[in-house]
């Protein structure tokens, strides 16, 4: 496999990482291409250009805050199971809404190998709950305590039952 200019690849991916702070829709893809910073190959550079084409084709997407009368917190979580075929590790992610507005998100490879899809999803829920607690504390510290129950959304019955 042919390698590409490492410095150029690293600069381009660095810029995409910066942009992903306002584009949660591309966070996963940027996370994938950032795994190849040491020895980028042509296929990886093609993926970087695909992300750039996606950004050019979706100029209206991004984070937009709308005023709302409530500060309800919602967390949506998801995970794959053994998505990385080399290490068998799963990737989990979450995003949070406060008052219906996107405020935080994350997609990250799990540190351990999950033995089931339910376990992988449960680990994703745990990260989402930690984020929800942090948001609740932050809102309280700045004088806006959340009075409503925080909703954690997950698509795995097994993970919900474990919780």
Short mmCIF file of N, CA and C in Angstrom, two decimals:
data_model
loop_
_atom_site.label_atom_id
_atom_site.label_comp_id
_atom_site.label_asym_id
_atom_site.label_seq_id
_atom_site.Cartn_x
_atom_site.Cartn_y
_atom_site.Cartn_z
N UNK A 1 0.84 -1.19 0.00
CA UNK A 1 0.00 0.00 0.00
C UNK A 1 0.88 1.24 0.00
N UNK A 2 0.50 2.20 -0.81
CA UNK A 2 1.28 3.43 -0.93
C UNK A 2 0.99 4.38 0.22
N UNK A 3 2.06 5.01 0.71
CA UNK A 3 1.88 6.02 1.76
C UNK A 3 1.75 7.39 1.11
N UNK A 4 1.25 8.33 1.88
CA UNK A 4 1.08 9.71 1.41
C UNK A 4 1.92 10.64 2.29
N UNK A 5 1.96 11.90 1.93
CA UNK A 5 2.71 12.90 2.70
C UNK A 5 2.14 12.98 4.11
N UNK A 6 2.92 12.49 5.07
CA UNK A 6 2.46 12.41 6.46
C UNK A 6 2.12 13.78 7.04
N UNK A 7 2.96 14.78 6.78
CA UNK A 7 2.72 16.12 7.32
C UNK A 7 1.41 16.71 6.79
N UNK A 8 1.19 16.56 5.50
CA UNK A 8 -0.05 17.09 4.90
C UNK A 8 -1.27 16.38 5.50
N UNK A 9 -1.18 15.06 5.61
CA UNK A 9 -2.28 14.28 6.17
C UNK A 9 -2.58 14.74 7.60
N UNK A 10 -1.54 14.90 8.40
CA UNK A 10 -1.73 15.32 9.79
C UNK A 10 -2.35 16.71 9.88
N UNK A 11 -1.92 17.63 9.02
CA UNK A 11 -2.51 18.98 9.01
C UNK A 11 -3.98 18.93 8.64
N UNK A 12 -4.32 18.15 7.62
CA UNK A 12 -5.71 18.07 7.17
C UNK A 12 -6.60 17.44 8.24
N UNK A 13 -6.13 16.36 8.85
CA UNK A 13 -6.92 15.71 9.90
C UNK A 13 -7.04 16.63 11.11
N UNK A 14 -5.98 17.35 11.44
CA UNK A 14 -6.04 18.31 12.55
C UNK A 14 -7.11 19.37 12.32
N UNK A 15 -7.21 19.85 11.10
CA UNK A 15 -8.25 20.83 10.78
C UNK A 15 -9.64 20.21 10.87
N UNK A 16 -9.76 18.96 10.45
CA UNK A 16 -11.06 18.28 10.57
C UNK A 16 -11.44 18.06 12.03
N UNK A 17 -10.46 17.76 12.88
CA UNK A 17 -10.73 17.62 14.31
C UNK A 17 -11.26 18.93 14.86
N UNK A 18 -10.64 20.03 14.48
CA UNK A 18 -11.10 21.35 14.91
C UNK A 18 -12.53 21.60 14.43
N UNK A 19 -12.81 21.30 13.18
CA UNK A 19 -14.16 21.50 12.64
C UNK A 19 -15.20 20.60 13.30
N UNK A 20 -14.77 19.43 13.74
CA UNK A 20 -15.73 18.50 14.34
C UNK A 20 -16.31 19.02 15.65
N UNK A 21 -15.71 20.06 16.23
CA UNK A 21 -16.27 20.65 17.45
C UNK A 21 -17.60 21.34 17.18
N UNK A 22 -17.84 21.70 15.94
CA UNK A 22 -19.13 22.31 15.59
C UNK A 22 -19.93 21.45 14.62
N UNK A 23 -19.43 20.27 14.33
CA UNK A 23 -20.11 19.33 13.43
C UNK A 23 -20.11 17.93 14.04
N UNK A 24 -21.00 17.66 14.98
CA UNK A 24 -21.01 16.33 15.59
C UNK A 24 -21.31 15.22 14.59
N UNK A 25 -21.92 15.57 13.47
CA UNK A 25 -22.25 14.58 12.46
C UNK A 25 -21.01 13.96 11.81
N UNK A 26 -19.87 14.58 11.94
CA UNK A 26 -18.66 14.04 11.33
C UNK A 26 -17.65 13.53 12.36
N UNK A 27 -17.99 13.56 13.63
CA UNK A 27 -17.05 13.19 14.69
C UNK A 27 -16.54 11.76 14.55
N UNK A 28 -17.42 10.83 14.23
CA UNK A 28 -16.99 9.43 14.12
C UNK A 28 -16.01 9.26 12.96
N UNK A 29 -16.35 9.80 11.80
CA UNK A 29 -15.49 9.65 10.63
C UNK A 29 -14.12 10.27 10.87
N UNK A 30 -14.09 11.42 11.52
CA UNK A 30 -12.82 12.08 11.83
C UNK A 30 -12.02 11.23 12.83
N UNK A 31 -12.72 10.62 13.78
CA UNK A 31 -12.05 9.73 14.72
C UNK A 31 -11.39 8.55 14.03
N UNK A 32 -12.05 8.03 13.00
CA UNK A 32 -11.48 6.90 12.26
C UNK A 32 -10.22 7.32 11.51
N UNK A 33 -10.29 8.42 10.76
CA UNK A 33 -9.10 8.82 9.98
C UNK A 33 -7.96 9.28 10.89
N UNK A 34 -8.27 9.73 12.10
CA UNK A 34 -7.20 10.18 13.01
C UNK A 34 -6.40 9.01 13.58
N UNK A 35 -6.86 7.79 13.38
CA UNK A 35 -6.13 6.62 13.87
C UNK A 35 -4.92 6.27 13.00
N UNK A 36 -4.79 6.94 11.86
CA UNK A 36 -3.74 6.58 10.92
C UNK A 36 -2.73 7.71 10.72
N UNK A 37 -2.50 8.49 11.76
CA UNK A 37 -1.62 9.65 11.67
C UNK A 37 -0.15 9.26 11.47
N UNK A 38 0.27 8.10 11.95
CA UNK A 38 1.69 7.73 11.88
C UNK A 38 2.10 7.20 10.51
N UNK A 39 1.21 6.45 9.86
CA UNK A 39 1.52 5.91 8.54
C UNK A 39 0.29 5.98 7.63
N UNK A 40 -0.10 7.20 7.24
CA UNK A 40 -1.27 7.31 6.38
C UNK A 40 -1.00 6.75 4.99
N UNK A 41 -2.01 6.07 4.46
CA UNK A 41 -1.91 5.51 3.12
C UNK A 41 -2.92 6.21 2.21
N UNK A 42 -2.86 5.89 0.95
CA UNK A 42 -3.73 6.54 -0.04
C UNK A 42 -5.20 6.39 0.34
N UNK A 43 -5.60 5.21 0.79
CA UNK A 43 -7.01 4.99 1.16
C UNK A 43 -7.44 5.92 2.29
N UNK A 44 -6.53 6.21 3.20
CA UNK A 44 -6.86 7.11 4.31
C UNK A 44 -7.03 8.54 3.81
N UNK A 45 -6.16 8.96 2.89
CA UNK A 45 -6.28 10.31 2.33
C UNK A 45 -7.58 10.42 1.52
N UNK A 46 -7.95 9.37 0.82
CA UNK A 46 -9.23 9.37 0.08
C UNK A 46 -10.38 9.58 1.06
N UNK A 47 -10.32 8.94 2.21
CA UNK A 47 -11.37 9.11 3.23
C UNK A 47 -11.40 10.55 3.74
N UNK A 48 -10.24 11.17 3.92
CA UNK A 48 -10.18 12.57 4.35
C UNK A 48 -10.87 13.46 3.32
N UNK A 49 -10.57 13.23 2.05
CA UNK A 49 -11.20 14.04 1.00
C UNK A 49 -12.70 13.78 0.92
N UNK A 50 -13.12 12.58 1.24
CA UNK A 50 -14.56 12.28 1.28
C UNK A 50 -15.25 13.08 2.38
N UNK A 51 -14.60 13.20 3.53
CA UNK A 51 -15.16 14.01 4.63
C UNK A 51 -15.25 15.48 4.20
N UNK A 52 -14.21 15.96 3.53
CA UNK A 52 -14.22 17.35 3.06
C UNK A 52 -15.35 17.57 2.05
N UNK A 53 -15.55 16.61 1.13
CA UNK A 53 -16.67 16.72 0.18
C UNK A 53 -18.00 16.74 0.92
N UNK A 54 -18.12 15.92 1.96
CA UNK A 54 -19.34 15.90 2.77
C UNK A 54 -19.59 17.29 3.37
N UNK A 55 -18.55 17.89 3.92
CA UNK A 55 -18.68 19.23 4.52
C UNK A 55 -19.11 20.26 3.49
N UNK A 56 -18.52 20.20 2.31
CA UNK A 56 -18.90 21.14 1.25
C UNK A 56 -20.35 20.95 0.82
N UNK A 57 -20.83 19.72 0.89
CA UNK A 57 -22.20 19.42 0.47
C UNK A 57 -23.25 19.65 1.54
N UNK A 58 -22.82 19.92 2.76
CA UNK A 58 -23.78 20.13 3.86
C UNK A 58 -23.46 21.41 4.62
N UNK A 59 -23.46 22.56 3.94
CA UNK A 59 -23.07 23.80 4.61
C UNK A 59 -24.06 24.26 5.68
N UNK A 60 -25.29 23.76 5.65
CA UNK A 60 -26.30 24.21 6.62
C UNK A 60 -26.31 23.39 7.90
N UNK A 61 -25.51 22.32 7.95
CA UNK A 61 -25.47 21.51 9.17
C UNK A 61 -24.43 22.08 10.13
N UNK A 62 -24.67 21.88 11.39
CA UNK A 62 -23.76 22.37 12.42
C UNK A 62 -24.56 22.59 13.69
N UNK A 63 -23.95 23.20 14.66
CA UNK A 63 -24.61 23.44 15.93
C UNK A 63 -25.33 24.78 15.88
N UNK A 64 -26.61 24.76 16.20
CA UNK A 64 -27.41 25.98 16.24
C UNK A 64 -28.19 25.97 17.54
N UNK A 65 -28.07 27.03 18.32
CA UNK A 65 -28.78 27.13 19.59
C UNK A 65 -30.04 27.95 19.41
N UNK A 66 -31.15 27.37 19.86
CA UNK A 66 -32.43 28.06 19.81
C UNK A 66 -32.90 28.32 21.24
N UNK A 67 -33.49 29.49 21.48
CA UNK A 67 -34.00 29.77 22.84
C UNK A 67 -35.13 28.81 23.18
N UNK A 68 -35.18 28.41 24.44
CA UNK A 68 -36.19 27.46 24.90
C UNK A 68 -36.57 27.82 26.33
N UNK A 69 -37.74 27.42 26.73
CA UNK A 69 -38.23 27.78 28.07
C UNK A 69 -37.82 26.76 29.13
N UNK A 70 -37.13 25.70 28.74
CA UNK A 70 -36.75 24.68 29.72
C UNK A 70 -35.28 24.31 29.54
N UNK A 71 -34.72 23.67 30.55
CA UNK A 71 -33.35 23.19 30.49
C UNK A 71 -33.31 21.68 30.72
N UNK A 72 -34.29 20.98 30.19
CA UNK A 72 -34.31 19.52 30.32
C UNK A 72 -33.08 18.93 29.65
N UNK A 73 -32.52 17.91 30.30
CA UNK A 73 -31.31 17.27 29.79
C UNK A 73 -31.70 15.91 29.21
N UNK A 74 -31.25 15.65 28.00
CA UNK A 74 -31.45 14.35 27.37
C UNK A 74 -30.10 13.86 26.84
N UNK A 75 -29.85 12.58 27.02
CA UNK A 75 -28.62 11.97 26.53
C UNK A 75 -29.01 10.80 25.63
N UNK A 76 -28.43 10.74 24.45
CA UNK A 76 -28.64 9.64 23.52
C UNK A 76 -27.32 8.88 23.39
N UNK A 77 -27.38 7.56 23.58
CA UNK A 77 -26.15 6.76 23.53
C UNK A 77 -26.29 5.65 22.49
N UNK A 78 -25.16 5.19 22.00
CA UNK A 78 -25.14 4.05 21.09
C UNK A 78 -23.74 3.46 21.09
N UNK A 79 -23.64 2.22 20.66
CA UNK A 79 -22.34 1.55 20.57
C UNK A 79 -22.42 0.45 19.53
N UNK A 80 -21.27 0.15 18.94
CA UNK A 80 -21.20 -1.05 18.11
C UNK A 80 -20.62 -2.16 18.97
N UNK A 81 -20.51 -3.33 18.44
CA UNK A 81 -19.90 -4.43 19.20
C UNK A 81 -18.75 -4.97 18.37
N UNK A 82 -17.57 -4.93 18.93
CA UNK A 82 -16.33 -5.38 18.29
C UNK A 82 -16.17 -4.76 16.90
N UNK A 83 -16.44 -3.47 16.81
CA UNK A 83 -16.37 -2.78 15.52
C UNK A 83 -14.97 -2.72 14.94
N UNK A 84 -13.96 -2.69 15.78
CA UNK A 84 -12.58 -2.69 15.30
C UNK A 84 -12.16 -4.14 15.13
N UNK A 85 -12.05 -4.57 13.89
CA UNK A 85 -11.75 -5.99 13.61
C UNK A 85 -10.35 -6.39 14.05
N UNK A 86 -9.45 -5.42 14.16
CA UNK A 86 -8.09 -5.74 14.58
C UNK A 86 -7.97 -5.98 16.08
N UNK A 87 -8.63 -5.14 16.88
CA UNK A 87 -8.51 -5.25 18.33
C UNK A 87 -9.77 -5.82 18.99
N UNK A 88 -10.86 -5.93 18.23
CA UNK A 88 -12.17 -6.40 18.70
C UNK A 88 -12.80 -5.44 19.71
N UNK A 89 -12.27 -4.22 19.80
CA UNK A 89 -12.86 -3.24 20.72
C UNK A 89 -14.05 -2.55 20.08
N UNK A 90 -14.99 -2.17 20.91
CA UNK A 90 -16.21 -1.50 20.46
C UNK A 90 -16.02 0.01 20.51
N UNK A 91 -16.85 0.70 19.75
CA UNK A 91 -16.88 2.16 19.79
C UNK A 91 -18.23 2.58 20.35
N UNK A 92 -18.21 3.48 21.31
CA UNK A 92 -19.47 3.99 21.85
C UNK A 92 -19.48 5.50 21.71
N UNK A 93 -20.66 6.04 21.74
CA UNK A 93 -20.79 7.48 21.62
C UNK A 93 -22.06 7.96 22.27
N UNK A 94 -22.11 9.26 22.48
CA UNK A 94 -23.31 9.87 23.03
C UNK A 94 -23.38 11.30 22.54
N UNK A 95 -24.56 11.86 22.62
CA UNK A 95 -24.70 13.30 22.48
C UNK A 95 -25.73 13.76 23.48
N UNK A 96 -25.58 15.00 23.91
CA UNK A 96 -26.48 15.54 24.93
C UNK A 96 -27.22 16.75 24.38
N UNK A 97 -28.45 16.89 24.87
CA UNK A 97 -29.28 18.03 24.55
C UNK A 97 -29.65 18.72 25.86
N UNK A 98 -29.55 20.02 25.88
CA UNK A 98 -30.03 20.81 27.02
C UNK A 98 -31.01 21.82 26.44
N UNK A 99 -32.24 21.72 26.88
CA UNK A 99 -33.27 22.60 26.32
C UNK A 99 -33.48 22.35 24.84
N UNK A 100 -33.25 21.11 24.41
CA UNK A 100 -33.42 20.77 23.00
C UNK A 100 -32.25 21.16 22.12
N UNK A 101 -31.18 21.67 22.70
CA UNK A 101 -30.00 22.11 21.93
C UNK A 101 -28.83 21.17 22.17
N UNK A 102 -28.11 20.84 21.08
CA UNK A 102 -26.89 20.05 21.18
C UNK A 102 -25.86 20.81 22.01
N UNK A 103 -25.32 20.18 23.03
CA UNK A 103 -24.26 20.86 23.78
C UNK A 103 -22.97 20.05 23.86
N UNK A 104 -23.05 18.73 23.96
CA UNK A 104 -21.83 17.93 23.98
C UNK A 104 -22.06 16.65 23.19
N UNK A 105 -20.96 16.05 22.74
CA UNK A 105 -21.02 14.77 22.06
C UNK A 105 -19.64 14.14 22.12
N UNK A 106 -19.63 12.83 21.96
CA UNK A 106 -18.36 12.12 21.97
C UNK A 106 -18.52 10.77 21.30
N UNK A 107 -17.50 10.36 20.60
CA UNK A 107 -17.42 9.04 20.01
C UNK A 107 -16.01 8.54 20.30
N UNK A 108 -15.92 7.39 20.97
CA UNK A 108 -14.60 6.92 21.37
C UNK A 108 -14.57 5.40 21.44
N UNK A 109 -13.41 4.85 21.08
CA UNK A 109 -13.22 3.41 21.18
C UNK A 109 -13.13 3.04 22.65
N UNK A 110 -13.82 1.97 23.04
CA UNK A 110 -13.80 1.54 24.43
C UNK A 110 -12.44 0.94 24.79
N UNK A 111 -12.08 1.05 26.06
CA UNK A 111 -10.75 0.61 26.49
C UNK A 111 -10.64 -0.91 26.65
N UNK A 112 -11.77 -1.57 26.82
CA UNK A 112 -11.74 -3.03 27.01
C UNK A 112 -12.59 -3.70 25.92
N UNK A 113 -12.38 -4.98 25.73
CA UNK A 113 -13.16 -5.74 24.76
C UNK A 113 -14.45 -6.19 25.44
N UNK A 114 -15.58 -5.77 24.90
CA UNK A 114 -16.88 -6.16 25.45
C UNK A 114 -17.19 -7.59 25.02
N UNK A 115 -17.78 -8.37 25.92
CA UNK A 115 -18.09 -9.77 25.62
C UNK A 115 -19.46 -9.94 24.97
N UNK A 116 -20.25 -8.87 24.93
CA UNK A 116 -21.57 -8.93 24.28
C UNK A 116 -21.95 -7.53 23.81
N UNK A 117 -22.93 -7.48 22.92
CA UNK A 117 -23.40 -6.17 22.46
C UNK A 117 -24.04 -5.41 23.62
N UNK A 118 -24.71 -6.14 24.52
CA UNK A 118 -25.32 -5.50 25.69
C UNK A 118 -24.28 -4.83 26.57
N UNK A 119 -23.14 -5.51 26.75
CA UNK A 119 -22.07 -4.92 27.56
C UNK A 119 -21.50 -3.68 26.88
N UNK A 120 -21.30 -3.74 25.57
CA UNK A 120 -20.78 -2.58 24.84
C UNK A 120 -21.74 -1.40 24.96
N UNK A 121 -23.04 -1.67 24.81
CA UNK A 121 -24.04 -0.61 24.92
C UNK A 121 -24.10 -0.07 26.35
N UNK A 122 -23.98 -0.96 27.35
CA UNK A 122 -24.00 -0.53 28.74
C UNK A 122 -22.84 0.41 29.04
N UNK A 123 -21.66 0.09 28.51
CA UNK A 123 -20.51 0.97 28.71
C UNK A 123 -20.77 2.34 28.09
N UNK A 124 -21.46 2.35 26.95
CA UNK A 124 -21.85 3.62 26.33
C UNK A 124 -22.81 4.40 27.20
N UNK A 125 -23.77 3.69 27.80
CA UNK A 125 -24.72 4.34 28.72
C UNK A 125 -23.97 4.95 29.90
N UNK A 126 -23.01 4.21 30.44
CA UNK A 126 -22.25 4.70 31.60
C UNK A 126 -21.54 6.02 31.26
N UNK A 127 -20.96 6.10 30.07
CA UNK A 127 -20.30 7.35 29.66
C UNK A 127 -21.33 8.47 29.52
N UNK A 128 -22.50 8.14 28.96
CA UNK A 128 -23.56 9.14 28.82
C UNK A 128 -24.07 9.64 30.15
N UNK A 129 -24.22 8.74 31.12
CA UNK A 129 -24.68 9.13 32.46
C UNK A 129 -23.65 10.04 33.13
N UNK A 130 -22.36 9.70 32.97
CA UNK A 130 -21.32 10.56 33.54
C UNK A 130 -21.40 11.97 32.94
N UNK A 131 -21.67 12.05 31.65
CA UNK A 131 -21.81 13.36 31.00
C UNK A 131 -23.03 14.10 31.53
N UNK A 132 -24.13 13.37 31.72
CA UNK A 132 -25.36 13.99 32.24
C UNK A 132 -25.13 14.56 33.64
N UNK A 133 -24.43 13.82 34.48
CA UNK A 133 -24.14 14.31 35.83
C UNK A 133 -23.28 15.56 35.79
N UNK A 134 -22.30 15.57 34.89
CA UNK A 134 -21.45 16.75 34.74
C UNK A 134 -22.27 17.97 34.29
N UNK A 135 -23.16 17.77 33.33
CA UNK A 135 -24.00 18.87 32.83
C UNK A 135 -24.91 19.38 33.94
N UNK A 136 -25.53 18.46 34.70
CA UNK A 136 -26.41 18.87 35.80
C UNK A 136 -25.64 19.72 36.81
N UNK A 137 -24.44 19.27 37.16
CA UNK A 137 -23.64 20.01 38.13
C UNK A 137 -23.25 21.38 37.58
N UNK A 138 -22.85 21.44 36.32
CA UNK A 138 -22.48 22.71 35.71
C UNK A 138 -23.66 23.68 35.70
N UNK A 139 -24.83 23.21 35.29
CA UNK A 139 -26.01 24.08 35.28
C UNK A 139 -26.33 24.59 36.68
N UNK A 140 -26.20 23.72 37.67
CA UNK A 140 -26.46 24.12 39.05
C UNK A 140 -25.46 25.18 39.51
N UNK A 141 -24.20 24.99 39.18
CA UNK A 141 -23.16 25.94 39.60
C UNK A 141 -23.34 27.32 39.00
N UNK A 142 -23.93 27.40 37.81
CA UNK A 142 -24.13 28.71 37.18
C UNK A 142 -25.53 29.26 37.45
N UNK A 143 -26.25 28.62 38.38
CA UNK A 143 -27.53 29.16 38.81
C UNK A 143 -28.76 28.67 38.06
N UNK A 144 -28.62 27.58 37.31
CA UNK A 144 -29.76 27.03 36.58
C UNK A 144 -29.91 25.54 36.87
N UNK A 145 -30.25 25.20 38.11
CA UNK A 145 -30.38 23.78 38.43
C UNK A 145 -31.51 23.14 37.62
N UNK A 146 -31.25 21.94 37.13
CA UNK A 146 -32.26 21.22 36.36
C UNK A 146 -33.20 20.53 37.33
N UNK A 147 -34.49 20.82 37.21
CA UNK A 147 -35.49 20.25 38.11
C UNK A 147 -36.14 18.99 37.54
N UNK A 148 -35.94 18.76 36.26
CA UNK A 148 -36.55 17.62 35.59
C UNK A 148 -35.63 16.40 35.65
N UNK A 149 -36.22 15.24 35.47
CA UNK A 149 -35.45 14.00 35.39
C UNK A 149 -34.65 14.01 34.09
N UNK A 150 -33.41 13.59 34.16
CA UNK A 150 -32.59 13.48 32.96
C UNK A 150 -32.96 12.19 32.24
N UNK A 151 -33.21 12.29 30.96
CA UNK A 151 -33.58 11.12 30.16
C UNK A 151 -32.36 10.59 29.43
N UNK A 152 -32.11 9.30 29.61
CA UNK A 152 -31.02 8.62 28.92
C UNK A 152 -31.66 7.68 27.90
N UNK A 153 -31.33 7.86 26.64
CA UNK A 153 -31.94 7.07 25.57
C UNK A 153 -30.91 6.07 25.01
N UNK A 154 -31.36 4.82 24.86
CA UNK A 154 -30.49 3.77 24.34
C UNK A 154 -31.35 2.79 23.55
N UNK A 155 -30.81 2.19 22.51
CA UNK A 155 -31.58 1.28 21.68
C UNK A 155 -31.37 -0.20 22.02
N UNK A 156 -30.75 -0.49 23.15
CA UNK A 156 -30.45 -1.87 23.52
C UNK A 156 -31.24 -2.29 24.75
N UNK A 157 -32.15 -3.24 24.58
CA UNK A 157 -32.92 -3.75 25.72
C UNK A 157 -32.01 -4.40 26.76
N UNK A 158 -31.00 -5.12 26.30
CA UNK A 158 -30.09 -5.79 27.23
C UNK A 158 -29.37 -4.76 28.11
N UNK A 159 -28.87 -3.70 27.50
CA UNK A 159 -28.15 -2.67 28.27
C UNK A 159 -29.09 -1.95 29.23
N UNK A 160 -30.31 -1.71 28.81
CA UNK A 160 -31.29 -1.06 29.69
C UNK A 160 -31.59 -1.95 30.88
N UNK A 161 -31.72 -3.25 30.66
CA UNK A 161 -32.00 -4.18 31.76
C UNK A 161 -30.81 -4.26 32.72
N UNK A 162 -29.60 -4.22 32.20
CA UNK A 162 -28.42 -4.23 33.06
C UNK A 162 -28.39 -2.97 33.92
N UNK A 163 -28.81 -1.85 33.33
CA UNK A 163 -28.78 -0.57 34.03
C UNK A 163 -29.72 -0.58 35.20
#
